[in-house]
Short mmCIF file of C-alpha atoms in Angstrom, two decimals:
data_model
loop_
_atom_site.label_atom_id
_atom_site.label_comp_id
_atom_site.label_asym_id
_atom_site.label_seq_id
_atom_site.Cartn_x
_atom_site.Cartn_y
_atom_site.Cartn_z
CA UNK A 17 11.57 25.43 21.64
CA UNK A 18 12.23 27.97 18.89
CA UNK A 19 13.05 26.94 15.31
CA UNK A 20 16.61 28.11 15.87
CA UNK A 21 16.97 25.93 18.96
CA UNK A 22 15.42 22.93 17.21
CA UNK A 23 17.74 23.26 14.23
CA UNK A 24 20.78 23.71 16.46
CA UNK A 25 19.86 20.64 18.49
CA UNK A 26 19.75 18.55 15.34
CA UNK A 27 23.05 19.89 14.04
CA UNK A 28 24.84 19.20 17.33
CA UNK A 29 23.33 15.76 18.05
CA UNK A 30 26.29 13.37 18.08
CA UNK A 31 24.00 10.34 17.75
CA UNK A 32 22.87 11.34 14.24
CA UNK A 33 25.00 10.74 11.18
CA UNK A 34 25.33 13.36 8.44
CA UNK A 35 22.50 11.99 6.30
CA UNK A 36 20.15 11.77 9.28
CA UNK A 37 20.90 15.38 10.24
CA UNK A 38 20.12 16.52 6.71
CA UNK A 39 16.85 14.58 6.82
CA UNK A 40 15.71 16.08 10.14
CA UNK A 41 16.76 19.59 9.09
CA UNK A 42 14.62 19.28 5.95
CA UNK A 43 11.62 18.17 8.04
CA UNK A 44 12.05 21.21 10.28
CA UNK A 45 12.20 23.48 7.24
CA UNK A 46 8.96 22.03 5.86
CA UNK A 47 7.26 22.49 9.21
CA UNK A 48 7.90 26.25 8.96
CA UNK A 49 5.48 26.49 6.01
CA UNK A 50 1.72 26.90 6.37
CA UNK A 51 -0.28 23.71 5.93
CA UNK A 52 -3.04 23.34 3.29
CA UNK A 53 -6.32 25.00 4.24
CA UNK A 54 -9.21 23.25 5.95
CA UNK A 55 -11.94 24.33 8.37
CA UNK A 56 -11.44 25.36 11.99
CA UNK A 57 -13.38 22.27 13.02
CA UNK A 58 -10.97 20.02 11.18
CA UNK A 59 -8.01 21.82 12.73
CA UNK A 60 -9.51 21.35 16.20
CA UNK A 61 -9.65 17.59 15.60
CA UNK A 62 -5.99 17.64 14.56
CA UNK A 63 -4.99 19.74 17.57
CA UNK A 64 -6.86 17.46 19.99
CA UNK A 65 -5.43 14.29 18.47
CA UNK A 66 -8.79 12.87 17.38
CA UNK A 67 -7.41 12.96 13.84
CA UNK A 68 -3.72 12.55 13.02
CA UNK A 69 -2.01 13.49 9.74
CA UNK A 70 0.91 11.17 10.50
CA UNK A 71 3.32 14.11 10.55
CA UNK A 72 3.62 13.92 6.77
CA UNK A 73 4.65 17.57 6.62
CA UNK A 74 2.88 20.87 6.07
CA UNK A 75 3.58 21.06 2.33
CA UNK A 76 3.13 17.65 0.67
CA UNK A 77 5.63 17.57 -2.22
CA UNK A 78 5.83 13.80 -2.70
CA UNK A 79 3.33 10.96 -2.26
CA UNK A 80 3.37 9.03 0.98
CA UNK A 81 3.79 5.68 -0.78
CA UNK A 82 5.06 5.15 -4.35
CA UNK A 83 4.63 1.74 -6.02
CA UNK A 84 6.56 1.80 -9.32
CA UNK A 85 6.02 -0.74 -12.06
CA UNK A 86 9.57 -2.06 -11.88
CA UNK A 87 8.80 -4.73 -14.48
CA UNK A 88 8.08 -2.03 -17.04
CA UNK A 89 11.27 -0.21 -16.08
CA UNK A 90 13.34 -3.36 -16.56
CA UNK A 91 11.84 -3.87 -20.03
CA UNK A 92 12.23 -0.27 -21.19
CA UNK A 93 15.31 1.03 -19.41
CA UNK A 94 15.34 4.64 -18.23
CA UNK A 95 16.27 7.76 -20.17
CA UNK A 96 16.45 9.82 -16.98
CA UNK A 97 18.87 7.40 -15.33
CA UNK A 98 20.74 6.84 -18.62
CA UNK A 99 20.32 3.09 -18.26
CA UNK A 100 19.57 0.64 -21.05
CA UNK A 101 17.20 -2.24 -20.41
CA UNK A 102 19.26 -4.95 -18.63
CA UNK A 103 20.18 -8.11 -20.48
CA UNK A 104 21.44 -10.36 -17.70
CA UNK A 105 21.01 -10.87 -13.96
CA UNK A 106 23.90 -8.66 -12.89
CA UNK A 107 22.61 -5.81 -15.01
CA UNK A 108 19.07 -6.30 -13.72
CA UNK A 109 20.17 -6.15 -10.07
CA UNK A 110 22.35 -3.14 -10.78
CA UNK A 111 19.46 -1.42 -12.61
CA UNK A 112 17.07 -1.97 -9.72
CA UNK A 113 19.54 -0.85 -7.06
CA UNK A 114 20.07 2.41 -8.92
CA UNK A 115 16.34 2.93 -9.50
CA UNK A 116 15.49 2.28 -5.85
CA UNK A 117 17.58 5.30 -4.89
CA UNK A 118 15.34 7.54 -7.01
CA UNK A 119 11.95 6.42 -5.67
CA UNK A 120 10.61 8.89 -3.09
CA UNK A 121 8.21 8.34 -0.23
CA UNK A 122 7.24 9.89 3.07
CA UNK A 123 10.47 8.53 4.59
CA UNK A 124 12.66 9.94 1.83
CA UNK A 125 13.47 6.36 0.80
CA UNK A 126 11.50 3.80 -1.21
CA UNK A 127 8.87 1.84 0.73
CA UNK A 128 8.31 -0.69 -2.06
CA UNK A 129 11.04 -2.40 -4.08
CA UNK A 130 8.76 -4.73 -6.00
CA UNK A 131 8.10 -8.43 -6.39
CA UNK A 132 11.76 -9.23 -6.57
CA UNK A 133 11.45 -12.88 -7.56
CA UNK A 134 9.10 -12.05 -10.42
CA UNK A 135 11.38 -9.21 -11.53
CA UNK A 136 14.59 -11.23 -11.49
CA UNK A 137 13.45 -14.69 -12.62
CA UNK A 138 13.49 -13.75 -16.36
CA UNK A 139 17.23 -13.17 -15.99
CA UNK A 140 17.97 -16.47 -14.22
CA UNK A 141 19.03 -19.37 -16.43
CA UNK A 142 20.54 -22.81 -15.98
CA UNK A 143 24.02 -21.34 -16.33
CA UNK A 144 23.64 -19.71 -12.91
CA UNK A 145 24.10 -22.22 -10.12
CA UNK A 146 22.15 -22.00 -6.86
CA UNK A 147 25.32 -20.93 -5.03
CA UNK A 148 26.00 -18.20 -7.57
CA UNK A 149 22.41 -16.99 -7.37
CA UNK A 150 22.50 -16.88 -3.59
CA UNK A 151 25.73 -14.87 -3.63
CA UNK A 152 24.25 -12.29 -6.00
CA UNK A 153 21.12 -11.99 -3.86
CA UNK A 154 23.23 -11.72 -0.71
CA UNK A 155 25.23 -8.83 -2.15
CA UNK A 156 21.99 -7.17 -3.26
CA UNK A 157 20.49 -7.60 0.21
CA UNK A 158 23.54 -6.04 1.86
CA UNK A 159 23.54 -3.14 -0.60
CA UNK A 160 19.88 -2.40 0.11
CA UNK A 161 20.39 -2.52 3.88
CA UNK A 162 23.53 -0.37 3.87
CA UNK A 163 22.48 2.27 1.34
CA UNK A 164 18.74 2.50 2.13
CA UNK A 165 18.76 1.89 5.90
CA UNK A 166 15.07 2.16 6.66
CA UNK A 167 12.89 -0.70 7.90
CA UNK A 168 9.86 0.62 6.02
CA UNK A 169 11.46 -0.47 2.73
CA UNK A 170 9.45 -3.54 1.73
CA UNK A 171 10.08 -6.37 -0.75
CA UNK A 172 7.50 -8.89 -1.97
CA UNK A 173 7.99 -12.49 -3.16
CA UNK A 174 5.57 -15.19 -4.28
CA UNK A 175 3.07 -16.66 -4.65
CA UNK A 176 4.96 -18.81 -7.17
CA UNK A 177 7.74 -21.06 -5.95
CA UNK A 178 10.94 -20.28 -7.84
CA UNK A 179 14.70 -20.16 -7.39
CA UNK A 180 14.86 -16.44 -6.65
CA UNK A 181 12.18 -16.63 -3.96
CA UNK A 182 14.03 -19.54 -2.35
CA UNK A 183 17.36 -17.69 -2.53
CA UNK A 184 15.84 -14.55 -1.00
CA UNK A 185 14.41 -16.50 1.94
CA UNK A 186 17.73 -18.28 2.42
CA UNK A 187 19.69 -15.00 2.45
CA UNK A 188 17.14 -13.15 4.57
CA UNK A 189 17.20 -15.88 7.20
CA UNK A 190 20.99 -15.97 7.21
CA UNK A 191 21.65 -12.23 7.43
CA UNK A 192 18.84 -11.35 9.90
CA UNK A 193 18.77 -7.76 8.65
CA UNK A 194 16.14 -5.20 9.58
CA UNK A 195 16.05 -4.06 5.95
CA UNK A 196 14.22 -4.95 3.81
CA UNK A 197 10.85 -5.75 5.31
CA UNK A 198 9.56 -8.83 3.48
CA UNK A 199 6.22 -10.41 2.55
CA UNK A 200 5.53 -13.81 1.04
CA UNK A 201 2.32 -13.57 -1.00
CA UNK A 202 0.68 -16.90 -0.29
CA UNK A 203 -2.00 -18.67 -2.27
CA UNK A 204 -2.60 -22.33 -1.42
CA UNK A 205 -3.57 -22.96 -5.04
CA UNK A 206 -0.22 -21.63 -6.27
CA UNK A 207 2.36 -21.61 -3.47
CA UNK A 208 4.12 -24.88 -2.69
CA UNK A 209 4.23 -26.22 0.84
CA UNK A 210 8.00 -26.23 0.52
CA UNK A 211 8.18 -22.47 -0.03
CA UNK A 212 5.72 -21.78 2.79
CA UNK A 213 7.67 -24.04 5.13
CA UNK A 214 10.90 -22.22 4.29
CA UNK A 215 9.19 -18.93 5.17
CA UNK A 216 7.86 -20.41 8.42
CA UNK A 217 11.38 -21.56 9.36
CA UNK A 218 12.56 -18.00 8.84
CA UNK A 219 9.72 -16.64 10.99
CA UNK A 220 10.74 -18.93 13.83
CA UNK A 221 14.21 -17.42 13.72
CA UNK A 222 13.71 -13.80 12.58
CA UNK A 223 9.95 -13.00 12.72
CA UNK A 224 10.14 -12.38 8.97
CA UNK A 225 8.40 -12.51 6.53
CA UNK A 226 4.75 -11.49 6.71
CA UNK A 227 2.48 -14.03 4.98
CA UNK A 228 -0.13 -12.23 2.84
CA UNK A 229 -3.42 -13.67 1.64
CA UNK A 230 -2.81 -13.39 -2.12
CA UNK A 231 -6.24 -14.59 -3.24
CA UNK A 232 -8.08 -12.11 -1.00
CA UNK A 233 -5.92 -9.16 -2.06
CA UNK A 234 -6.17 -9.96 -5.76
CA UNK A 235 -9.95 -10.39 -5.53
CA UNK A 236 -10.40 -7.07 -3.73
CA UNK A 237 -8.27 -5.09 -6.17
CA UNK A 238 -9.90 -6.75 -9.18
CA UNK A 239 -13.31 -5.85 -7.75
CA UNK A 240 -12.25 -2.19 -7.66
CA UNK A 241 -11.46 -2.35 -11.37
CA UNK A 242 -8.54 -1.22 -13.54
CA UNK A 243 -6.49 -4.07 -12.12
CA UNK A 244 -2.79 -3.90 -12.89
CA UNK A 245 -1.56 -5.66 -9.79
CA UNK A 246 -0.90 -4.59 -6.27
CA UNK A 247 2.01 -4.44 -3.87
CA UNK A 248 2.62 -4.46 -0.13
CA UNK A 249 4.67 -1.53 1.09
CA UNK A 250 6.11 -0.04 4.26
CA UNK A 251 4.56 -1.86 7.25
CA UNK A 252 1.79 -3.82 5.48
CA UNK A 253 0.09 -1.24 3.24
CA UNK A 254 -1.65 -2.86 0.28
CA UNK A 255 -1.80 -0.48 -2.70
CA UNK A 256 -2.29 -0.41 -6.48
CA UNK A 257 0.80 -1.19 -8.52
CA UNK A 258 2.09 1.62 -10.75
CA UNK A 259 0.42 4.05 -8.34
CA UNK A 260 0.41 4.31 -4.58
CA UNK A 261 -1.06 6.56 -1.93
CA UNK A 262 -0.99 10.36 -1.89
CA UNK A 263 -1.52 10.51 1.85
CA UNK A 264 -2.64 8.66 4.98
CA UNK A 265 -4.78 10.34 7.63
CA UNK A 266 -6.04 8.36 10.61
CA UNK A 267 -8.76 8.55 13.27
CA UNK A 268 -8.07 7.87 16.95
CA UNK A 269 -11.12 5.78 17.78
CA UNK A 270 -10.58 6.08 21.55
CA UNK A 271 -10.61 9.88 21.42
CA UNK A 272 -13.58 9.71 19.08
CA UNK A 273 -15.40 7.49 21.58
CA UNK A 274 -14.65 9.99 24.33
CA UNK A 275 -16.60 12.60 22.34
CA UNK A 276 -19.76 10.52 22.35
CA UNK A 277 -22.56 10.50 24.90
CA UNK A 278 -21.62 6.91 25.68
CA UNK A 279 -24.21 5.02 23.69
CA UNK A 280 -23.46 2.84 20.69
CA UNK A 281 -26.06 4.68 18.62
CA UNK A 282 -24.56 8.10 19.34
CA UNK A 283 -21.06 6.86 18.53
CA UNK A 284 -22.03 5.13 15.28
CA UNK A 285 -24.66 7.55 13.98
CA UNK A 286 -23.34 10.96 15.11
CA UNK A 287 -19.72 10.92 16.25
CA UNK A 288 -18.12 8.77 13.55
CA UNK A 289 -19.89 10.52 10.62
CA UNK A 290 -19.07 13.99 11.96
CA UNK A 291 -15.39 13.21 12.52
CA UNK A 292 -15.15 11.40 9.19
CA UNK A 293 -16.48 14.48 7.38
CA UNK A 294 -13.76 16.69 8.91
CA UNK A 295 -11.15 14.01 8.30
CA UNK A 296 -12.06 13.98 4.62
CA UNK A 297 -11.52 17.74 4.48
CA UNK A 298 -7.93 17.21 5.58
CA UNK A 299 -7.37 14.30 3.20
CA UNK A 300 -8.77 16.24 0.23
CA UNK A 301 -6.73 19.36 1.03
CA UNK A 302 -3.51 17.38 1.28
CA UNK A 303 -4.24 15.49 -1.95
CA UNK A 304 -5.12 18.68 -3.82
CA UNK A 305 -1.93 20.41 -2.71
CA UNK A 306 0.21 17.45 -3.78
CA UNK A 307 -1.55 17.07 -7.14
CA UNK A 308 -2.19 20.71 -8.06
CA UNK A 309 0.53 22.74 -6.36
CA UNK A 310 3.61 20.67 -5.60
CA UNK A 311 4.37 19.73 -9.19
CA UNK A 312 5.44 16.20 -8.31
CA UNK A 313 3.24 14.52 -10.90
CA UNK A 314 4.41 16.91 -13.61
CA UNK A 315 8.12 16.79 -12.85
CA UNK A 316 8.93 13.25 -11.75
CA UNK A 317 10.70 11.06 -14.30
CA UNK A 318 8.74 8.15 -12.81
CA UNK A 319 5.62 9.72 -14.32
CA UNK A 320 7.25 10.81 -17.61
CA UNK A 321 8.59 7.31 -18.21
CA UNK A 322 5.26 5.80 -17.09
CA UNK A 323 6.64 3.76 -14.21
CA UNK A 324 3.85 5.32 -12.15
CA UNK A 325 0.48 6.75 -13.23
CA UNK A 326 -0.92 9.74 -11.27
CA UNK A 327 -4.42 8.34 -11.83
CA UNK A 328 -3.53 5.23 -9.86
CA UNK A 329 -2.84 7.02 -6.58
CA UNK A 330 -5.38 6.69 -3.80
CA UNK A 331 -5.69 8.20 -0.33
CA UNK A 332 -5.75 6.11 2.82
CA UNK A 333 -8.43 6.49 5.50
CA UNK A 334 -6.87 4.96 8.60
CA UNK A 335 -8.14 4.06 12.05
CA UNK A 336 -6.47 2.97 15.27
CA UNK A 337 -7.41 2.43 18.90
CA UNK A 338 -10.35 0.10 18.22
CA UNK A 339 -9.78 -1.96 21.38
CA UNK A 340 -9.65 1.08 23.65
CA UNK A 341 -12.72 2.66 22.01
CA UNK A 342 -14.78 -0.50 22.49
CA UNK A 343 -13.64 -0.95 26.08
CA UNK A 344 -14.33 2.72 26.87
CA UNK A 345 -17.85 2.60 25.49
CA UNK A 346 -18.61 -0.72 27.21
CA UNK A 347 -17.05 0.49 30.46
CA UNK A 348 -14.78 -2.53 30.89
CA UNK A 349 -11.09 -3.11 31.57
CA UNK A 350 -8.85 -4.44 28.82
CA UNK A 351 -8.71 -7.91 30.36
CA UNK A 352 -12.51 -8.20 30.10
CA UNK A 353 -13.04 -6.27 26.87
CA UNK A 354 -12.11 -6.51 23.18
CA UNK A 355 -10.58 -9.88 22.48
CA UNK A 356 -12.21 -11.52 25.49
CA UNK A 357 -15.99 -11.32 25.12
CA UNK A 358 -18.52 -11.85 22.35
CA UNK A 359 -20.20 -8.53 23.19
CA UNK A 360 -16.97 -6.57 22.62
CA UNK A 361 -16.10 -8.56 19.51
CA UNK A 362 -19.47 -7.91 17.87
CA UNK A 363 -19.47 -4.23 18.83
CA UNK A 364 -16.04 -3.78 17.26
CA UNK A 365 -17.23 -5.39 14.04
CA UNK A 366 -20.18 -2.96 13.86
CA UNK A 367 -17.74 -0.05 14.22
CA UNK A 368 -15.55 -1.38 11.41
CA UNK A 369 -18.57 -1.95 9.18
CA UNK A 370 -19.81 1.61 9.81
CA UNK A 371 -16.44 3.11 8.93
CA UNK A 372 -16.03 0.87 5.88
CA UNK A 373 -19.40 2.02 4.54
CA UNK A 374 -18.37 5.66 4.89
CA UNK A 375 -15.08 5.05 3.08
CA UNK A 376 -16.79 3.17 0.25
CA UNK A 377 -19.39 5.90 -0.32
CA UNK A 378 -17.38 9.11 0.13
CA UNK A 379 -16.02 10.74 -3.01
CA UNK A 380 -12.54 12.20 -3.28
CA UNK A 381 -11.08 14.24 -6.13
CA UNK A 382 -7.75 13.31 -7.70
CA UNK A 383 -7.89 9.79 -6.31
CA UNK A 384 -8.01 6.34 -7.91
CA UNK A 385 -11.68 5.46 -8.47
CA UNK A 386 -12.57 8.79 -6.78
CA UNK A 387 -12.37 7.34 -3.30
CA UNK A 388 -10.02 6.45 -0.45
CA UNK A 389 -9.07 2.95 0.65
CA UNK A 390 -9.74 1.77 4.19
CA UNK A 391 -6.68 1.01 6.30
CA UNK A 392 -6.13 -0.41 9.79
CA UNK A 393 -3.24 1.84 10.78
CA UNK A 394 -0.29 0.17 12.45
CA UNK A 395 0.30 2.83 15.05
CA UNK A 396 3.26 5.12 15.61
CA UNK A 397 5.70 5.42 18.46
CA UNK A 398 3.77 8.11 20.35
CA UNK A 399 0.61 5.97 20.65
CA UNK A 400 1.05 5.30 24.36
CA UNK A 401 -2.61 4.76 25.28
CA UNK A 402 -3.98 3.09 22.17
CA UNK A 403 -3.44 -0.09 20.19
CA UNK A 404 -2.67 -0.21 16.51
CA UNK A 405 -5.59 -0.62 14.14
CA UNK A 406 -7.94 -3.32 15.38
CA UNK A 407 -5.32 -5.13 17.44
CA UNK A 408 -5.90 -6.58 20.90
CA UNK A 409 -3.78 -4.59 23.42
CA UNK A 410 -0.31 -5.89 24.17
CA UNK A 411 -0.12 -7.84 27.42
CA UNK A 412 -3.75 -9.02 27.43
CA UNK A 413 -3.77 -11.08 24.26
CA UNK A 414 -5.91 -14.25 24.48
CA UNK A 415 -4.71 -17.59 23.16
CA UNK A 416 -3.45 -17.50 19.60
CA UNK A 417 -6.51 -19.22 18.20
CA UNK A 418 -8.96 -16.96 20.04
CA UNK A 419 -6.85 -14.01 18.90
CA UNK A 420 -7.10 -15.02 15.25
CA UNK A 421 -10.83 -15.67 15.45
CA UNK A 422 -11.41 -12.26 17.01
CA UNK A 423 -9.66 -10.28 14.29
CA UNK A 424 -10.59 -12.23 11.15
CA UNK A 425 -14.02 -10.56 10.69
CA UNK A 426 -12.32 -7.16 10.43
CA UNK A 427 -9.77 -8.11 7.82
CA UNK A 428 -12.06 -8.30 4.79
CA UNK A 429 -12.90 -4.60 5.14
CA UNK A 430 -9.35 -3.24 5.07
CA UNK A 431 -8.39 -3.33 1.42
CA UNK A 432 -5.41 -1.02 2.02
CA UNK A 433 -3.98 -3.30 4.70
CA UNK A 434 -4.50 -4.70 8.15
CA UNK A 435 -2.17 -6.72 10.32
CA UNK A 436 -2.33 -8.33 13.71
CA UNK A 437 0.82 -9.55 15.42
CA UNK A 438 0.42 -12.96 17.01
CA UNK A 439 2.96 -13.37 19.84
CA UNK A 440 4.18 -16.96 19.99
CA UNK A 441 6.34 -18.69 22.59
CA UNK A 442 9.79 -19.67 21.36
CA UNK A 443 8.98 -23.38 21.84
CA UNK A 444 7.45 -23.09 18.36
CA UNK A 445 10.99 -23.45 17.04
CA UNK A 446 10.75 -27.13 17.93
CA UNK A 447 7.59 -27.54 15.86
CA UNK A 448 7.41 -25.00 13.03
CA UNK A 449 4.93 -27.21 11.20
CA UNK A 450 2.34 -26.23 13.82
CA UNK A 451 2.85 -22.61 12.84
CA UNK A 452 2.43 -23.48 9.17
CA UNK A 453 -0.83 -25.22 10.00
CA UNK A 454 -2.13 -22.21 11.91
CA UNK A 455 -1.11 -19.92 9.04
CA UNK A 456 -2.93 -22.02 6.45
CA UNK A 457 -6.05 -22.26 8.58
CA UNK A 458 -6.17 -18.55 9.35
CA UNK A 459 -5.75 -17.53 5.71
CA UNK A 460 -8.36 -20.07 4.64
CA UNK A 461 -10.81 -18.40 7.04
CA UNK A 462 -10.14 -14.89 5.69
CA UNK A 463 -7.13 -13.49 7.51
CA UNK A 464 -5.56 -10.90 5.20
CA UNK A 465 -2.07 -10.90 6.73
CA UNK A 466 -0.41 -13.46 9.00
CA UNK A 467 2.28 -11.84 11.15
CA UNK A 468 4.04 -13.50 14.04
CA UNK A 469 6.43 -12.35 16.73
CA UNK A 470 8.30 -15.27 18.28
CA UNK A 471 9.53 -14.44 21.77
CA UNK A 472 13.18 -13.61 22.42
CA UNK A 473 14.30 -13.30 18.80
CA UNK A 474 16.70 -10.39 18.29
CA UNK A 475 14.57 -9.12 15.42
CA UNK A 476 11.31 -7.78 16.85
CA UNK A 477 8.19 -6.87 14.87
CA UNK A 478 7.29 -3.32 15.97
CA UNK A 479 4.10 -2.39 14.16
CA UNK A 480 4.70 -3.80 10.72
CA UNK A 481 8.40 -3.06 10.44
CA UNK A 482 11.34 -4.62 12.29
CA UNK A 483 13.88 -3.46 14.83
CA UNK A 484 16.75 -5.31 16.49
CA UNK A 485 16.35 -5.77 20.24
CA UNK A 486 20.10 -5.19 20.55
CA UNK A 487 19.84 -1.90 18.61
CA UNK A 488 17.14 -0.65 21.00
CA UNK A 489 19.48 -1.14 23.96
CA UNK A 490 22.31 0.95 22.53
CA UNK A 491 20.27 3.52 20.60
CA UNK A 492 20.07 6.12 23.38
CA UNK A 493 23.81 6.33 23.75
CA UNK A 494 25.07 5.60 20.27
CA UNK A 495 22.25 6.27 17.84
CA UNK A 496 21.84 3.91 14.89
CA UNK A 497 22.76 3.84 11.21
CA UNK A 498 19.21 2.55 10.55
CA UNK A 499 16.82 5.49 10.42
CA UNK A 500 13.83 3.61 11.80
CA UNK A 501 15.54 2.38 14.99
CA UNK A 502 14.50 5.58 16.75
CA UNK A 503 10.84 4.70 16.17
CA UNK A 504 11.36 1.16 17.43
CA UNK A 505 13.12 2.43 20.55
CA UNK A 506 10.29 4.89 21.22
CA UNK A 507 7.69 2.18 20.64
CA UNK A 508 9.49 -0.08 23.14
CA UNK A 509 9.33 2.70 25.72
CA UNK A 510 5.88 4.14 24.96
CA UNK A 511 3.83 1.34 23.44
CA UNK A 512 4.92 -1.81 25.26
CA UNK A 513 5.98 -3.78 22.18
CA UNK A 514 8.31 -5.85 24.36
CA UNK A 515 5.47 -6.65 26.78
CA UNK A 516 3.53 -8.91 24.42
CA UNK A 517 2.27 -12.12 25.97
CA UNK A 518 3.71 -14.93 23.93
CA UNK A 519 1.45 -17.94 23.67
CA UNK A 520 2.16 -21.63 23.34
CA UNK A 521 0.40 -23.29 20.43
CA UNK A 522 -0.86 -26.68 21.59
CA UNK A 523 -4.00 -28.64 21.00
CA UNK A 524 -3.69 -29.92 24.56
CA UNK A 525 -3.93 -26.37 25.88
CA UNK A 526 -6.41 -24.86 23.45
CA UNK A 527 -8.45 -26.96 21.06
CA UNK A 528 -9.60 -25.32 17.83
CA UNK A 529 -12.95 -24.13 19.06
CA UNK A 530 -14.37 -20.79 18.02
CA UNK A 531 -14.66 -18.41 20.95
CA UNK A 532 -18.09 -18.55 22.48
CA UNK A 533 -19.41 -21.18 20.13
#
């Protein structure tokens, strides 16, 4: 299809609204430019799909993920936005809603709107009743969903238990909106059981929020140094606060495995290092263009007013298709491979450890601590033959407890985020306390992110973001006001997200016994 035909198709598509047409037209325009330069070998890996640049665009002119220090903005106000520092809760909410609309990302909308309970609690006093607080949060939630309709927009709450966090969970459970994505940052030393239980009740009904391992994330980012906090953005990307990620490039481990001679040694010692070297060429070229040529870090008011610091932006080294790579190299079917045998489990861990060592030791210019962060990539809607990150393929998941024990050893390596979706039968609604117990146990053993998809809820967890089952059904004919529905509909068709095998949690069915022990 020629550029003219592609542009005309967008303009005449009756399923797209005006803003969506403008967005797709701009993406087409960017695709007409030459991409940053890298070697022919790197380009061959892109062309063959061994490496994927996530379709970020040929001319990076904004970071993939931006994580503003909203707390600083609330304290200082903004000259660019002509806003004084807010003095009460209404002003604070209004300030944030305006600022959100000026935070860019790869989607054109913000992917991180901050730790909202921490941001708003200083403005909450005894003169505001719980009903009044809930109404203000409800209006804020509706404004975010209607004006920034993208499921990759992500809010954080916790780990402290407070009135705003409770109100947000109450409103989020009531409205059942796709936007915003939501994470409760959970630390058993800080978070009350009451707040966790409220989140678990919401999960039973809406599959939201994610539950993040706060202690593990804080420890990892403190170990890197220059700790100013972190945030969880987009699907489940864990990134430095007041910074973000320039870019995300990912490796298709199945296609990488298909380039090996078939032995573990050849895959680990030749194939992975060679592909990683070319992948780093692409990452560095994209970062250099964004930092040196695009002008973003010189022109953005977010930098001038110090809501973000260019020195706190990293790059993300992503991987996906672990299950298929392991099964290919072992020569086994999915039902007898990763997630089902000790041999496959241990082989997968050696692959993750090899990749993690490369990421930790490879230098990158113009990046936070001169390196990338390792990321288990959540997959995109065209990934028809591979599973996200280190996930067990949909449809062949083992019992929930075996599932958790299989993936936990990988999680400690993925500082920039990893998530596994645990499909649970809807009978869990009769016993949410069982889900809370599983969550606590998994996080205590090192799970970085606890994400559940309860069967038959209208809200469905796609990769890390949400889509409404009802929106998928009508998308083909009517389109959707929510930009990300198209990706959810494609994932339902291509990736089998609706084919997950939900599991019943029951001690009678599956005692807590480590697989193979």
